[in-house]
Short mmCIF file of C-alpha atoms in Angstrom, two decimals:
data_model
loop_
_atom_site.label_atom_id
_atom_site.label_comp_id
_atom_site.label_asym_id
_atom_site.label_seq_id
_atom_site.Cartn_x
_atom_site.Cartn_y
_atom_site.Cartn_z
CA UNK A 1 56.91 32.46 -11.38
CA UNK A 2 57.34 35.23 -8.82
CA UNK A 3 54.93 38.13 -9.06
CA UNK A 4 56.28 41.58 -8.27
CA UNK A 5 53.65 44.03 -7.11
CA UNK A 6 53.49 47.70 -7.96
CA UNK A 7 54.20 48.51 -4.33
CA UNK A 8 57.64 46.91 -4.77
CA UNK A 9 58.37 48.27 -8.28
CA UNK A 10 57.91 51.98 -7.43
CA UNK A 11 60.49 52.15 -4.61
CA UNK A 12 62.94 50.09 -6.68
CA UNK A 13 62.52 52.37 -9.69
CA UNK A 14 63.00 55.48 -7.61
CA UNK A 15 66.15 54.11 -5.97
CA UNK A 16 67.54 53.14 -9.34
CA UNK A 17 67.09 56.70 -10.48
CA UNK A 18 68.95 57.97 -7.46
CA UNK A 19 65.83 59.34 -5.70
CA UNK A 20 64.63 58.36 -2.22
CA UNK A 21 60.86 57.73 -1.81
CA UNK A 22 58.99 60.33 0.23
CA UNK A 23 57.19 59.03 3.32
CA UNK A 24 53.53 59.94 3.61
CA UNK A 25 53.04 62.19 6.67
CA UNK A 26 50.02 61.19 8.71
CA UNK A 27 48.16 63.89 10.58
CA UNK A 28 48.84 64.09 14.32
CA UNK A 29 46.44 62.19 16.57
CA UNK A 30 43.42 64.34 17.44
CA UNK A 31 42.70 65.70 20.89
CA UNK A 32 39.84 63.51 22.08
CA UNK A 33 38.15 63.15 25.41
CA UNK A 34 38.43 59.50 26.37
CA UNK A 35 37.51 57.03 29.09
CA UNK A 36 38.85 53.64 30.11
CA UNK A 37 36.74 50.52 29.75
CA UNK A 38 36.62 49.00 33.22
CA UNK A 39 35.07 46.20 35.17
CA UNK A 40 33.20 47.33 38.27
CA UNK A 41 30.14 46.40 40.35
CA UNK A 42 26.82 47.40 38.88
CA UNK A 43 23.19 46.89 39.84
CA UNK A 44 21.52 44.06 37.96
CA UNK A 45 18.06 44.97 36.82
CA UNK A 46 15.06 43.66 34.97
CA UNK A 47 13.98 46.22 32.40
CA UNK A 48 10.47 46.69 31.04
CA UNK A 49 8.88 49.24 28.74
CA UNK A 50 6.54 51.61 30.52
CA UNK A 51 4.47 54.74 30.02
CA UNK A 52 3.96 57.85 32.13
CA UNK A 53 0.45 58.50 33.38
CA UNK A 54 -1.15 61.06 35.67
CA UNK A 55 -2.47 60.01 39.06
CA UNK A 56 -4.90 62.94 38.99
CA UNK A 57 -6.34 63.53 35.53
CA UNK A 58 -9.94 64.48 34.94
CA UNK A 59 -12.31 65.85 32.34
CA UNK A 60 -14.58 68.64 33.54
CA UNK A 61 -18.09 68.39 32.05
CA UNK A 62 -21.10 70.70 31.98
CA UNK A 63 -23.88 70.11 34.53
CA UNK A 64 -26.48 72.46 33.03
CA UNK A 65 -27.56 73.42 29.53
CA UNK A 66 -26.62 76.79 28.10
CA UNK A 67 -24.43 78.70 25.69
CA UNK A 68 -20.72 78.97 26.50
CA UNK A 69 -19.94 82.66 26.98
CA UNK A 70 -16.38 82.59 28.37
CA UNK A 71 -13.33 80.32 28.01
CA UNK A 72 -10.37 81.53 30.03
CA UNK A 73 -7.72 78.84 29.45
CA UNK A 74 -6.36 76.78 26.59
CA UNK A 75 -4.15 73.73 26.08
CA UNK A 76 -0.84 74.02 27.93
CA UNK A 77 -2.00 76.71 30.35
CA UNK A 78 -1.33 76.33 34.08
CA UNK A 79 -4.47 76.62 36.19
CA UNK A 80 -4.69 77.12 39.94
CA UNK A 81 -7.27 75.40 42.09
CA UNK A 82 -10.52 77.37 42.23
CA UNK A 83 -9.85 79.50 39.14
CA UNK A 84 -12.73 79.95 36.68
CA UNK A 85 -12.00 78.04 33.48
CA UNK A 86 -15.38 78.17 31.64
CA UNK A 87 -18.60 80.15 32.09
CA UNK A 88 -22.03 79.17 30.75
CA UNK A 89 -24.87 81.65 30.19
CA UNK A 90 -26.66 81.71 33.55
CA UNK A 91 -29.66 83.89 32.73
CA UNK A 92 -32.12 80.98 32.60
CA UNK A 93 -30.78 79.61 35.89
CA UNK A 94 -31.00 83.07 37.46
CA UNK A 95 -34.65 83.43 36.44
CA UNK A 96 -35.45 79.98 37.82
CA UNK A 97 -33.82 80.96 41.12
CA UNK A 98 -35.78 84.21 41.28
CA UNK A 99 -39.05 82.35 40.73
CA UNK A 100 -38.17 79.81 43.40
CA UNK A 101 -37.27 82.50 45.93
CA UNK A 102 -40.58 84.30 45.23
CA UNK A 103 -42.45 81.09 46.00
CA UNK A 104 -40.50 80.75 49.24
CA UNK A 105 -41.50 84.26 50.31
CA UNK A 106 -45.14 83.53 49.48
CA UNK A 107 -45.04 80.30 51.47
CA UNK A 108 -43.40 82.04 54.43
CA UNK A 109 -46.19 84.62 54.47
CA UNK A 110 -48.77 81.82 54.44
CA UNK A 111 -46.88 80.12 57.27
CA UNK A 112 -47.04 83.25 59.41
CA UNK A 113 -50.84 83.41 58.90
CA UNK A 114 -51.19 79.71 59.71
CA UNK A 115 -49.15 80.17 62.88
CA UNK A 116 -51.35 83.09 63.97
CA UNK A 117 -54.52 81.06 63.28
CA UNK A 118 -53.16 78.11 65.25
CA UNK A 119 -52.20 80.30 68.26
CA UNK A 120 -55.62 81.93 68.22
CA UNK A 121 -57.33 78.54 67.98
CA UNK A 122 -55.44 77.29 71.02
CA UNK A 123 -56.53 80.26 73.10
CA UNK A 124 -60.15 79.87 72.00
CA UNK A 125 -60.08 76.15 72.71
CA UNK A 126 -58.69 76.83 76.19
CA UNK A 127 -61.73 79.07 76.81
CA UNK A 128 -64.09 76.41 75.35
CA UNK A 129 -65.13 78.72 72.52
CA UNK A 130 -64.24 76.22 69.74
CA UNK A 131 -64.26 72.47 69.43
CA UNK A 132 -61.28 70.10 69.45
CA UNK A 133 -61.87 69.45 65.77
CA UNK A 134 -61.40 73.14 64.95
CA UNK A 135 -58.13 73.18 66.91
CA UNK A 136 -56.90 70.10 65.10
CA UNK A 137 -57.77 71.66 61.74
CA UNK A 138 -55.78 74.83 62.56
CA UNK A 139 -52.83 72.75 63.74
CA UNK A 140 -52.86 70.68 60.54
CA UNK A 141 -52.96 73.85 58.41
CA UNK A 142 -49.97 75.21 60.35
CA UNK A 143 -47.92 72.01 59.87
CA UNK A 144 -48.81 71.93 56.18
CA UNK A 145 -47.55 75.48 55.79
CA UNK A 146 -44.31 74.50 57.54
CA UNK A 147 -43.76 71.57 55.20
CA UNK A 148 -44.48 73.73 52.17
CA UNK A 149 -41.88 76.29 53.27
CA UNK A 150 -39.31 73.53 53.83
CA UNK A 151 -39.99 72.05 50.39
CA UNK A 152 -39.74 75.41 48.64
CA UNK A 153 -36.52 76.25 50.53
CA UNK A 154 -35.03 73.00 49.27
CA UNK A 155 -36.13 73.85 45.74
CA UNK A 156 -34.63 77.30 46.06
CA UNK A 157 -31.34 75.79 47.22
CA UNK A 158 -31.36 73.45 44.25
CA UNK A 159 -31.96 76.38 41.90
CA UNK A 160 -29.11 78.30 43.53
CA UNK A 161 -26.83 75.27 43.13
CA UNK A 162 -27.78 74.90 39.46
CA UNK A 163 -26.95 78.53 38.87
CA UNK A 164 -23.51 77.96 40.41
CA UNK A 165 -22.94 75.22 37.81
CA UNK A 166 -22.77 77.97 35.19
CA UNK A 167 -19.33 78.87 36.51
CA UNK A 168 -16.89 75.98 36.14
CA UNK A 169 -13.78 76.14 38.33
CA UNK A 170 -10.63 74.04 38.41
CA UNK A 171 -10.93 71.18 40.94
CA UNK A 172 -7.15 71.24 41.54
CA UNK A 173 -4.03 73.00 40.28
CA UNK A 174 -2.71 71.56 37.04
CA UNK A 175 -2.19 71.89 33.30
CA UNK A 176 -4.87 71.93 30.62
CA UNK A 177 -4.22 69.01 28.26
CA UNK A 178 -7.33 69.30 26.05
CA UNK A 179 -10.11 71.78 25.30
CA UNK A 180 -13.29 70.21 23.95
CA UNK A 181 -15.50 73.25 23.25
CA UNK A 182 -15.38 76.60 21.51
CA UNK A 183 -16.85 79.95 22.48
CA UNK A 184 -20.54 80.18 21.56
CA UNK A 185 -21.22 76.44 21.52
CA UNK A 186 -24.14 74.97 23.41
CA UNK A 187 -23.33 73.01 26.51
CA UNK A 188 -25.49 70.19 27.79
CA UNK A 189 -25.28 68.09 30.96
CA UNK A 190 -22.42 65.64 30.60
CA UNK A 191 -20.70 67.38 27.68
CA UNK A 192 -16.89 67.47 28.18
CA UNK A 193 -15.43 70.95 28.46
CA UNK A 194 -11.75 70.64 29.42
CA UNK A 195 -9.29 67.93 30.41
CA UNK A 196 -6.39 68.57 32.76
CA UNK A 197 -3.87 66.79 34.94
CA UNK A 198 -1.78 67.51 38.01
CA UNK A 199 1.94 67.47 37.01
CA UNK A 200 3.02 67.00 40.62
CA UNK A 201 1.41 63.54 40.82
CA UNK A 202 2.78 61.41 38.01
CA UNK A 203 3.69 57.74 37.87
CA UNK A 204 5.10 55.18 35.47
CA UNK A 205 3.21 51.98 34.75
CA UNK A 206 5.09 48.90 33.51
CA UNK A 207 3.92 45.39 32.70
CA UNK A 208 6.15 42.51 33.79
CA UNK A 209 5.85 38.70 33.67
CA UNK A 210 4.52 36.97 36.77
CA UNK A 211 7.82 35.08 37.14
CA UNK A 212 9.70 38.35 37.81
CA UNK A 213 7.35 39.75 40.44
CA UNK A 214 8.88 37.90 43.41
CA UNK A 215 12.44 39.17 42.79
CA UNK A 216 11.15 42.68 42.09
CA UNK A 217 9.17 42.77 45.33
CA UNK A 218 12.14 41.40 47.30
CA UNK A 219 14.27 44.35 46.23
CA UNK A 220 11.57 46.99 46.31
CA UNK A 221 13.76 49.41 44.36
CA UNK A 222 13.49 50.67 40.81
CA UNK A 223 14.86 53.38 38.57
CA UNK A 224 13.00 55.06 35.74
CA UNK A 225 14.65 56.00 32.46
CA UNK A 226 13.13 58.69 30.25
CA UNK A 227 14.92 58.14 26.91
CA UNK A 228 13.53 61.31 25.29
CA UNK A 229 15.06 63.44 28.05
CA UNK A 230 18.10 61.21 28.67
CA UNK A 231 17.14 61.31 32.32
CA UNK A 232 17.19 58.69 35.08
CA UNK A 233 14.91 59.07 38.10
CA UNK A 234 14.63 57.09 41.33
CA UNK A 235 11.09 55.86 41.93
CA UNK A 236 9.70 57.18 45.21
CA UNK A 237 7.25 54.31 45.67
CA UNK A 238 6.46 50.97 44.06
CA UNK A 239 3.01 49.39 43.96
CA UNK A 240 2.33 45.95 42.51
CA UNK A 241 -1.26 45.86 41.28
CA UNK A 242 -2.82 42.79 42.97
CA UNK A 243 -4.28 41.31 39.79
CA UNK A 244 -2.81 39.53 36.77
CA UNK A 245 -3.84 39.33 33.15
CA UNK A 246 -5.00 35.72 32.59
CA UNK A 247 -4.19 35.89 28.86
CA UNK A 248 -0.63 37.25 29.00
CA UNK A 249 0.23 36.19 32.59
CA UNK A 250 1.62 39.62 33.33
CA UNK A 251 1.29 42.02 36.26
CA UNK A 252 1.16 45.82 36.24
CA UNK A 253 3.57 47.70 38.51
CA UNK A 254 3.21 51.39 39.34
CA UNK A 255 6.24 53.53 40.10
CA UNK A 256 5.60 56.93 41.64
CA UNK A 257 7.63 59.84 40.23
CA UNK A 258 8.89 62.78 42.30
CA UNK A 259 7.20 66.14 41.57
CA UNK A 260 8.34 68.43 38.77
CA UNK A 261 10.30 65.92 36.70
CA UNK A 262 9.40 67.65 33.43
CA UNK A 263 7.44 64.85 31.75
CA UNK A 264 3.82 64.51 30.67
CA UNK A 265 1.30 61.68 30.55
CA UNK A 266 1.82 59.34 27.63
CA UNK A 267 5.60 59.76 27.44
CA UNK A 268 7.52 56.52 26.82
CA UNK A 269 9.68 55.36 29.71
CA UNK A 270 11.67 52.33 30.74
CA UNK A 271 11.48 50.83 34.21
CA UNK A 272 14.62 49.20 35.62
CA UNK A 273 13.78 46.99 38.61
CA UNK A 274 16.83 46.19 40.76
CA UNK A 275 17.20 42.44 41.31
CA UNK A 276 20.86 42.09 42.39
CA UNK A 277 24.43 43.33 42.07
CA UNK A 278 27.47 41.92 40.23
CA UNK A 279 30.74 42.91 38.52
CA UNK A 280 30.43 43.69 34.80
CA UNK A 281 32.58 45.16 32.02
CA UNK A 282 31.19 48.64 31.37
CA UNK A 283 31.59 51.27 28.67
CA UNK A 284 30.32 54.88 28.97
CA UNK A 285 26.98 55.44 27.30
CA UNK A 286 28.13 58.56 25.48
CA UNK A 287 30.87 56.55 23.75
CA UNK A 288 28.41 54.14 22.11
CA UNK A 289 27.32 54.93 18.56
CA UNK A 290 24.49 53.33 16.57
CA UNK A 291 24.84 52.96 12.81
CA UNK A 292 21.83 51.20 11.35
CA UNK A 293 21.88 47.83 13.10
CA UNK A 294 25.55 48.07 14.11
CA UNK A 295 26.56 49.13 17.61
CA UNK A 296 30.15 50.27 18.07
CA UNK A 297 32.66 52.52 19.78
CA UNK A 298 35.82 54.32 18.65
CA UNK A 299 38.79 52.63 20.31
CA UNK A 300 42.12 54.47 20.50
CA UNK A 301 45.22 52.58 19.39
CA UNK A 302 48.71 52.98 20.88
CA UNK A 303 49.35 56.12 18.82
CA UNK A 304 46.12 57.70 20.03
CA UNK A 305 44.16 57.33 16.76
CA UNK A 306 40.49 56.27 16.94
CA UNK A 307 39.18 53.21 15.07
CA UNK A 308 35.59 52.06 14.92
CA UNK A 309 34.98 48.67 16.51
CA UNK A 310 31.73 46.76 16.66
CA UNK A 311 30.57 45.66 20.12
CA UNK A 312 27.69 43.74 21.66
CA UNK A 313 25.90 45.26 24.66
CA UNK A 314 24.32 43.51 27.62
CA UNK A 315 21.42 44.39 29.87
CA UNK A 316 23.23 45.64 33.00
CA UNK A 317 23.49 49.41 33.00
CA UNK A 318 23.07 52.68 34.84
CA UNK A 319 22.81 56.31 33.76
CA UNK A 320 26.56 56.55 33.00
CA UNK A 321 27.56 53.20 31.56
CA UNK A 322 26.25 50.05 29.91
CA UNK A 323 27.49 46.46 29.96
CA UNK A 324 29.68 45.14 27.13
CA UNK A 325 29.44 41.44 26.29
CA UNK A 326 31.90 41.32 23.37
CA UNK A 327 34.25 43.58 21.40
CA UNK A 328 36.15 45.31 24.21
CA UNK A 329 38.67 44.45 26.92
CA UNK A 330 39.23 46.05 30.27
CA UNK A 331 41.79 48.85 30.10
CA UNK A 332 41.12 49.92 26.51
CA UNK A 333 40.40 53.57 25.90
CA UNK A 334 37.33 54.75 23.99
CA UNK A 335 36.42 58.17 22.62
CA UNK A 336 33.57 59.93 24.40
CA UNK A 337 32.71 62.02 21.32
CA UNK A 338 31.91 59.51 18.54
CA UNK A 339 31.22 62.23 15.96
CA UNK A 340 34.58 63.94 16.43
CA UNK A 341 36.33 60.57 16.61
CA UNK A 342 34.65 59.48 13.38
CA UNK A 343 35.86 62.60 11.58
CA UNK A 344 39.40 61.96 12.83
CA UNK A 345 39.27 58.32 11.74
CA UNK A 346 38.06 59.34 8.30
CA UNK A 347 40.88 61.88 7.92
CA UNK A 348 43.46 59.25 8.89
CA UNK A 349 41.98 56.76 6.38
CA UNK A 350 42.34 59.25 3.49
CA UNK A 351 46.08 59.54 4.18
#
């Protein structure tokens, strides 16, 4: 028996009643910015997860004991080389220096007397008024006074140096990344005070298998992707660390970053080591949309309406486009604004 669907009954009923069915008017195709999927040469790369680290990063520690009386910078502050960052109470060090300098003055006075006695002894010995033993004794006393002055001068210099440790200055220009003390706390030798890094000397460190090192070194070129900033940067220098991990059989590679790239130590990055060049089917990165575990793009049909299509991406890519392994053909047009295209596709589906 033939089954007649409702889709066939309604038009028949309307025509029997002398009424023509009304066609559903679809909305006009939206104005969307699009791009053509094309096949073109692209650099082949081996990608590895990496992390940004500072070439110059240090923790300044106290070298004397004392109460912290001044903290001039905090986390995130920019510090210039030579600027005072922390001051420790220097009164004890100042008193120790004063005592040492007083001993130096006393020893210098004794040295002047010993020198006078020695000069007098030499004149008397030349006139045969004293014995050689008396001359030798005066000379020994003079040399002893000289050595005492030298020793006390060294001690005074050490006391002066220790007093200078009460004022902690920045060893280089940079940014404060951590403050380890509070005002009024007691400092002791070796206690961390502040940690900082130089933002002009940053690098990315990646770990790659030993089997990839030869091809990476042959090219000598790499690009760095910072996903959080959506930024790609050319590495200024590549250094393969000449040691391998015997457990994982991997090698660390350092990629130097240019100054002022706007990243900080610890930021996640991705290193793309160039290993060749080939022709690949590419789709613009901004056209790709991620929905849960589904990767897709909005493809425009002949009428200009967008429809979501699932695709599978490859590994070849650059900052503008990424390789497509399945789901697209060369010459198809894709929407560059997936959100706007999705709204247009939803409106068309409701009609």
